[in-house]
Amino acid sequence: MAAATESSSVMEVEDTEGDEQKAYHEEFKEIEEIRSLIDGLKDVYDDLRSLEMSCERFTCIIDSYQEQPHLIDPHLESLLLQLLNQARNPDTPVPVVHLAFKYIYLITKMRGFKIVVRLLPHEVVDVEPVLALLKLQDPHDFKNWESRYILVLWLAMVCMIPFDMVRLDGSMKTEAGEKKQPVMDRIIEVGKTYLSVSGKSRDAAAFLISRFMTRPDVVKHKLPGFLDWCIQILHTADRKTMMGTNLLSGVLMTMALLFKQSKREDLLQYAPTVLTNVRESNMMESGNTILRKLTVKLIQRLGLTFLKNRVAAWRYQRGSRSLTENLKQTKQSSNTENKLDQDNDDDIEVPEEIEDVIEQLLGGLRDKDTIVRWSAAKGIGRVTGRLPKELADEVVGSVLELFSLQETDGAWHGGCLALAELGRRGLLVPQRLPDVVPVVLRALAYDERRGNFSVGAHVRDAACYVNWAFARAYDPKEISPYVNKIANGLLVASVFDREVNVRRAASAAFQENVGRQGTFPHGIDILTAADYFTVGMRTYCYQELSVYIAQFKEYSKSMIDHLAQVKSAHWDNAIRELASKSLHNLTAKEPEYVAKTVLPALIENATGIDLHQRHGAILAAAEVAHALSKIAQTQGKCVSDLIDAASTEGLRSIAKKLQDSQLFRGLGGELMRKAVCHLIQKLSESKMPYHGEPIIDIWQEILDDCLFHVEPEIQQASIEAAPAFYTEYCRDAEGKLDTKRRDAVVEKYLKELKSSIEISRMGHSLALGGFPQFMLEGKLMEVLMGLVHASTIKEKSVHMAEARRDAVKAITSIVKTVGVTLTGSPGSCICADNICTVFDALLAAMKDYTLDSRGDVGSWVREASMMGLVGLMSLSVKEDPQLITPDVCERVFCCLIQQACEKIDRTRAVAGSAFIDLLCHKPPLPHIPHKENLDNIFQMANTDYRKEMGNQMKLVWGKMLTDEENRQFGSFVNWASPFETFPRFVQLLDQPKYRYSVLLGMAVSVGGLTESLVKHSSSSMYNYLRGHNYEGEQMEKFVQTVVQIFKDFQKVDRVSVPLLKMIDQMLSKGCFSSFTKTEGHPFPSDMTELVKKELARSGDPNKLMAGADVYCGLLEFPGNTRKNVLLNLVMLLCHRYPRVRKSTANKMYEALVTYDDIVPEESLDEALAILSDTNWDNPVEEIRPIRNTLCDHLNIAKPIIKKTPGKPEGSQGGNV
């Protein structure tokens, strides 16, 4: 498209919703390129590559004008002539002819066949060439279907020449001496042939015959026979086969077009017969949607044929669409015209067949497919427009009968489409509006539940279309009696409908009514808030847009009623939850109405039979009660002043009734548990006067029971409800603590922290973390120690990583609840006496690396611990920096740095954010090791720096930059990205306090499995070492730290295996080559011993192969180290795992080739031959002599077999 962009005038417009760019052209400027592509067809048709490029370019140019096809009109005729000249030229190769027709098709697709066909040549001399070309075509050739399609269209134009077709026959004979078939018969034969094929050729054939049959000479001689053939096909075609279905589709399409385009006088005599045969063929019972649609189309065209073409005098006319025309007409002339037409209305003769037509069309409105119903609705509108007023009114009555509970959703949808068509055409007189409007409003709320879903979105969408059509069809005075009902119905659908397309359709209908009618209350204000894009966000509609609209009194009650009566019983759980939240927000608009009318109804439904209604009513009642309590608090009243005694008692009894009915069990029990937990939470927050009553014990029992539930959502609902419940009802009405209840609850929860069931530990840990401060008075240390114990890895609870995570979260929550003070009681707050206990627990959790089938589940614990450390450090430094000791600060930062260098992206993201939060904390943390260096390295991530950069960018760009734009300027760090994280943290290797932590984390990442992780972590480390030239003091400290990590994590596969891989990479890159110059350097000998200990008695092939790789890298170091390494390697050559033997042999071969001083020159070839030629998959007994021969060439001692009692020789793996 580059050339086209340069040569054409194009305006780029950004589509903000789809983030795409659309091109809007001013004129068709690629015309010369198009002409050159057409002229070049003869040059490229035999070169496949050039031909494909030409076709792609032509298609690309044409498609770019798909939305502005009129721009090609000035050049259209000349382009068609240029292409047809090539097609008509007898010297043109056949492939070029097909390409020319393909290009014509592309132009037709863009501009439309009705425009193109009028410009095709249509002279007498074109008849025979077109027929000749069609005769050469194969109707079933799928490659060149464009040629057949264009030729049939061309024939449809040529066949309309104003001469009798008989004149074209003459006396010409075929080559066999027979008289040629008449042109008229040949054209009909072509049409019949292509009616049975699938694709565009069938459509063109239907168009051809329908036009050809309108000729007077053809009507006279061929029309009856053709109709007989069509009727015969209707009865004889096999509908079970694709061929039969295609033929039926073509015949029905042809007859529909024929009755549309031909003169009524020519076809009227045949219409009854055709109608009868169509009805008898039972085509409407076919399973093929296209056949049913075409049948409906044919029936409506038959109905229009029976009736004279006229404009109904009785139809309702709002006036001309043109203001000029309206001004020209006078009221007097209009009245006179209507009166004359009305007088003529009684003279209309309606054939009996019309009743059958109307019946068939009404049946089409009930069809299961939308396209059939839509065609039937348009047919109803067209036929009704030619009927007398009385009969038309009967049709309207029949359509209204579709809106009954006995009808299907398809009938409702078809009825809405029919009403819209009738209204749009002015055929629905205002006197019918009292019957129609209630029906449309019912359709606007149609939603029929079927199992765990519902149908009706298409009905509601069609109802919006009806309202849109009515807005354009009627004067405001006709609609004014129904304005409030329609406006409320449309707004309810715009805001609360589940489907986004219905919300948008209702919004468009409301907008149309506001603009056309001008009588909708507060229409402009609402339109500005409820536009197309706004109603696309469901949560926003329920929680914010509804509140804005409800401020207008005309709409508030209807919206509240809809939520309480309809949406609270909706089948979708998400809708019920949104409805309850929306009711909470809308209660403030009509508090008295909600308290006296809505709340009692919700309480009654809360214990009903229907599960969805019960669930939604409980949620809604809880939210309404909470909203009323807020209003009472604002007004300085008690909640009982707004909620009467009956409702108070009803809210109290909900949980008891559900428990007595055992509705917490079985089907829907989970929903009820969540709903009742929510009810308890909201009633507690509402401060309902239930203190000391038996219901409190029932609520306590329900909450405790939910803490044991295996469903996380139910457990979470109980955890969220517990703080509000204990805050209100663990004290009496005067606010005095109920110590007996408190002690019993704490004792029970602490006991459950030692449960053998993980889900119980999780729930009770989080519940303890949610305790209000007064419940922890005097019990803090007891609770803390219980949680610390639960967060610690024990032998029997190693697998309970989620329980430990929640215990850590609970500790963090308690710290935030009780706060941190320097001099306080350890039983009531975090102080100097117990803060070390909390720090130790959180830091111990940072060492949780538990693995199971889900992977590193210990990372959940570590992430929770990091968040807890940030919160505790922040509270401590704000209270008194003395609470943070240098040792604690160093340990915290070392742990965060280690996690920020490890392999899990999510964990790195948490660690990086926590690290920056503490580094940039205000007030600053004391005792941060190497604080100045950290500030320099992480300046780009500093919050203050980000703010400063943001202000500078705002001055440059005139706006605050987005996160993505900030990232481009380096002012935001994505800590989950290895590319951004490792280059920063690797610089901390220069800092002694952090070197161990950085290397420990980097070792796991460099030796990891993910390609991007290994790539960025290793490159960062090598860049650091390269900066120190792989030597010097820093390199010595680096090596010492690596050795120390290896010693500390001996036999810990999580660290040792990736560490071996990292060391192998570093050896292969020559990072330790400088130590070869230092005689007696401890690194090679230490590493050899460490690898030997790590591989001893190991059965992990990956570890063994990684160790062999390190051994081969250590061969670089001469002396005793090399002999020890070679001895260990040859032992691995006789390991019990063949893959270990093969890998070791390959690595040894590479090492011997790389380091030519390992083996004497005279023995090198023999050693390499042994390593490369030996089949290391053979049994160990066969390999051992070969291995021993290799030892002789390497000048090392042969390994001696260790004999173990009770086992044969050679069974000890690598110890041979």
PDB file of N, CA, C and O in Angstrom, residues 449 557-570 579 583 593 597-598 601-602 605 610 612-613 616-617 620:
ATOM      1  N   ARG A 449     -36.524 -17.802  31.277  1.00  0.00           N
ATOM      2  CA  ARG A 449     -35.465 -18.635  31.830  1.00  0.00           C
ATOM      3  C   ARG A 449     -35.591 -20.062  31.309  1.00  0.00           C
ATOM      4  O   ARG A 449     -36.687 -20.627  31.254  1.00  0.00           O
ATOM      5  N   LYS A 557     -38.367   5.578  40.947  1.00  0.00           N
ATOM      6  CA  LYS A 557     -39.154   4.457  41.464  1.00  0.00           C
ATOM      7  C   LYS A 557     -39.192   3.291  40.480  1.00  0.00           C
ATOM      8  O   LYS A 557     -39.125   2.125  40.886  1.00  0.00           O
ATOM      9  N   SER A 558     -39.305   3.585  39.199  1.00  0.00           N
ATOM     10  CA  SER A 558     -39.346   2.490  38.230  1.00  0.00           C
ATOM     11  C   SER A 558     -38.026   1.729  38.212  1.00  0.00           C
ATOM     12  O   SER A 558     -38.017   0.498  38.056  1.00  0.00           O
ATOM     13  N   MET A 559     -36.921   2.426  38.373  1.00  0.00           N
ATOM     14  CA  MET A 559     -35.625   1.746  38.403  1.00  0.00           C
ATOM     15  C   MET A 559     -35.498   0.898  39.660  1.00  0.00           C
ATOM     16  O   MET A 559     -35.017  -0.246  39.607  1.00  0.00           O
ATOM     17  N   ILE A 560     -35.944   1.424  40.793  1.00  0.00           N
ATOM     18  CA  ILE A 560     -35.881   0.656  42.041  1.00  0.00           C
ATOM     19  C   ILE A 560     -36.779  -0.570  41.957  1.00  0.00           C
ATOM     20  O   ILE A 560     -36.393  -1.679  42.354  1.00  0.00           O
ATOM     21  N   ASP A 561     -37.987  -0.391  41.429  1.00  0.00           N
ATOM     22  CA  ASP A 561     -38.912  -1.517  41.303  1.00  0.00           C
ATOM     23  C   ASP A 561     -38.345  -2.600  40.390  1.00  0.00           C
ATOM     24  O   ASP A 561     -38.464  -3.805  40.673  1.00  0.00           O
ATOM     25  N   HIS A 562     -37.733  -2.184  39.285  1.00  0.00           N
ATOM     26  CA  HIS A 562     -37.162  -3.165  38.354  1.00  0.00           C
ATOM     27  C   HIS A 562     -36.056  -3.969  39.028  1.00  0.00           C
ATOM     28  O   HIS A 562     -35.982  -5.202  38.871  1.00  0.00           O
ATOM     29  N   LEU A 563     -35.195  -3.298  39.769  1.00  0.00           N
ATOM     30  CA  LEU A 563     -34.114  -4.007  40.453  1.00  0.00           C
ATOM     31  C   LEU A 563     -34.664  -4.969  41.493  1.00  0.00           C
ATOM     32  O   LEU A 563     -34.204  -6.112  41.608  1.00  0.00           O
ATOM     33  N   ALA A 564     -35.634  -4.515  42.257  1.00  0.00           N
ATOM     34  CA  ALA A 564     -36.149  -5.330  43.360  1.00  0.00           C
ATOM     35  C   ALA A 564     -37.008  -6.490  42.866  1.00  0.00           C
ATOM     36  O   ALA A 564     -36.965  -7.589  43.444  1.00  0.00           O
ATOM     37  N   GLN A 565     -37.754  -6.287  41.801  1.00  0.00           N
ATOM     38  CA  GLN A 565     -38.702  -7.301  41.356  1.00  0.00           C
ATOM     39  C   GLN A 565     -38.148  -8.203  40.263  1.00  0.00           C
ATOM     40  O   GLN A 565     -38.509  -9.380  40.195  1.00  0.00           O
ATOM     41  N   VAL A 566     -37.309  -7.661  39.409  1.00  0.00           N
ATOM     42  CA  VAL A 566     -36.834  -8.419  38.246  1.00  0.00           C
ATOM     43  C   VAL A 566     -35.378  -8.836  38.401  1.00  0.00           C
ATOM     44  O   VAL A 566     -35.050 -10.025  38.401  1.00  0.00           O
ATOM     45  N   LYS A 567     -34.492  -7.868  38.529  1.00  0.00           N
ATOM     46  CA  LYS A 567     -33.071  -8.191  38.517  1.00  0.00           C
ATOM     47  C   LYS A 567     -32.618  -8.918  39.771  1.00  0.00           C
ATOM     48  O   LYS A 567     -31.650  -9.680  39.736  1.00  0.00           O
ATOM     49  N   SER A 568     -33.283  -8.737  40.894  1.00  0.00           N
ATOM     50  CA  SER A 568     -32.891  -9.469  42.103  1.00  0.00           C
ATOM     51  C   SER A 568     -33.210 -10.956  41.983  1.00  0.00           C
ATOM     52  O   SER A 568     -32.683 -11.763  42.746  1.00  0.00           O
ATOM     53  N   ALA A 569     -34.060 -11.318  41.025  1.00  0.00           N
ATOM     54  CA  ALA A 569     -34.385 -12.729  40.796  1.00  0.00           C
ATOM     55  C   ALA A 569     -33.800 -13.237  39.485  1.00  0.00           C
ATOM     56  O   ALA A 569     -34.212 -14.283  38.982  1.00  0.00           O
ATOM     57  N   HIS A 570     -32.860 -12.506  38.927  1.00  0.00           N
ATOM     58  CA  HIS A 570     -32.274 -12.881  37.643  1.00  0.00           C
ATOM     59  C   HIS A 570     -31.491 -14.179  37.767  1.00  0.00           C
ATOM     60  O   HIS A 570     -30.954 -14.513  38.825  1.00  0.00           O
ATOM     61  N   ALA A 579     -27.325  -5.933  41.086  1.00  0.00           N
ATOM     62  CA  ALA A 579     -28.624  -5.347  41.410  1.00  0.00           C
ATOM     63  C   ALA A 579     -28.694  -4.950  42.877  1.00  0.00           C
ATOM     64  O   ALA A 579     -29.231  -3.880  43.224  1.00  0.00           O
ATOM     65  N   LEU A 583     -29.218  -1.211  44.230  1.00  0.00           N
ATOM     66  CA  LEU A 583     -30.294  -0.853  45.161  1.00  0.00           C
ATOM     67  C   LEU A 583     -29.750  -0.085  46.363  1.00  0.00           C
ATOM     68  O   LEU A 583     -30.381   0.846  46.859  1.00  0.00           O
ATOM     69  N   TYR A 593     -39.937   5.182  50.391  1.00  0.00           N
ATOM     70  CA  TYR A 593     -40.559   4.176  49.520  1.00  0.00           C
ATOM     71  C   TYR A 593     -39.850   2.832  49.651  1.00  0.00           C
ATOM     72  O   TYR A 593     -40.499   1.783  49.735  1.00  0.00           O
ATOM     73  N   THR A 597     -42.039  -0.147  51.204  1.00  0.00           N
ATOM     74  CA  THR A 597     -42.584  -0.979  50.128  1.00  0.00           C
ATOM     75  C   THR A 597     -41.602  -2.037  49.649  1.00  0.00           C
ATOM     76  O   THR A 597     -41.935  -3.227  49.560  1.00  0.00           O
ATOM     77  N   VAL A 598     -40.389  -1.629  49.322  1.00  0.00           N
ATOM     78  CA  VAL A 598     -39.423  -2.539  48.700  1.00  0.00           C
ATOM     79  C   VAL A 598     -38.865  -3.535  49.706  1.00  0.00           C
ATOM     80  O   VAL A 598     -38.826  -4.744  49.450  1.00  0.00           O
ATOM     81  N   ALA A 601     -41.107  -6.512  50.743  1.00  0.00           N
ATOM     82  CA  ALA A 601     -41.237  -7.479  49.654  1.00  0.00           C
ATOM     83  C   ALA A 601     -39.978  -8.329  49.525  1.00  0.00           C
ATOM     84  O   ALA A 601     -40.045  -9.546  49.282  1.00  0.00           O
ATOM     85  N   LEU A 602     -38.818  -7.719  49.686  1.00  0.00           N
ATOM     86  CA  LEU A 602     -37.565  -8.474  49.615  1.00  0.00           C
ATOM     87  C   LEU A 602     -37.455  -9.474  50.756  1.00  0.00           C
ATOM     88  O   LEU A 602     -36.987 -10.609  50.563  1.00  0.00           O
ATOM     89  N   ASN A 605     -39.512 -12.472  49.937  1.00  0.00           N
ATOM     90  CA  ASN A 605     -38.904 -13.324  48.905  1.00  0.00           C
ATOM     91  C   ASN A 605     -37.656 -14.040  49.406  1.00  0.00           C
ATOM     92  O   ASN A 605     -37.214 -15.015  48.791  1.00  0.00           O
ATOM     93  N   ASP A 610     -38.044 -20.258  45.012  1.00  0.00           N
ATOM     94  CA  ASP A 610     -37.098 -20.124  43.906  1.00  0.00           C
ATOM     95  C   ASP A 610     -35.709 -19.753  44.429  1.00  0.00           C
ATOM     96  O   ASP A 610     -35.548 -18.787  45.181  1.00  0.00           O
ATOM     97  N   HIS A 612     -32.921 -18.613  42.846  1.00  0.00           N
ATOM     98  CA  HIS A 612     -32.362 -17.346  42.386  1.00  0.00           C
ATOM     99  C   HIS A 612     -33.056 -16.159  43.045  1.00  0.00           C
ATOM    100  O   HIS A 612     -32.397 -15.185  43.433  1.00  0.00           O
ATOM    101  N   GLN A 613     -34.368 -16.245  43.169  1.00  0.00           N
ATOM    102  CA  GLN A 613     -35.102 -15.157  43.814  1.00  0.00           C
ATOM    103  C   GLN A 613     -34.705 -15.041  45.280  1.00  0.00           C
ATOM    104  O   GLN A 613     -34.526 -13.937  45.807  1.00  0.00           O
ATOM    105  N   GLY A 616     -31.086 -13.531  45.472  1.00  0.00           N
ATOM    106  CA  GLY A 616     -31.082 -12.111  45.156  1.00  0.00           C
ATOM    107  C   GLY A 616     -31.790 -11.278  46.196  1.00  0.00           C
ATOM    108  O   GLY A 616     -31.359 -10.151  46.521  1.00  0.00           O
ATOM    109  N   ALA A 617     -32.876 -11.804  46.758  1.00  0.00           N
ATOM    110  CA  ALA A 617     -33.624 -11.046  47.768  1.00  0.00           C
ATOM    111  C   ALA A 617     -32.799 -10.866  49.040  1.00  0.00           C
ATOM    112  O   ALA A 617     -32.835  -9.800  49.669  1.00  0.00           O
ATOM    113  N   ALA A 620     -30.178  -8.226  48.279  1.00  0.00           N
ATOM    114  CA  ALA A 620     -30.795  -6.910  48.146  1.00  0.00           C
ATOM    115  C   ALA A 620     -31.277  -6.391  49.497  1.00  0.00           C
ATOM    116  O   ALA A 620     -31.102  -5.204  49.827  1.00  0.00           O
TER     117      ALA A 620
END
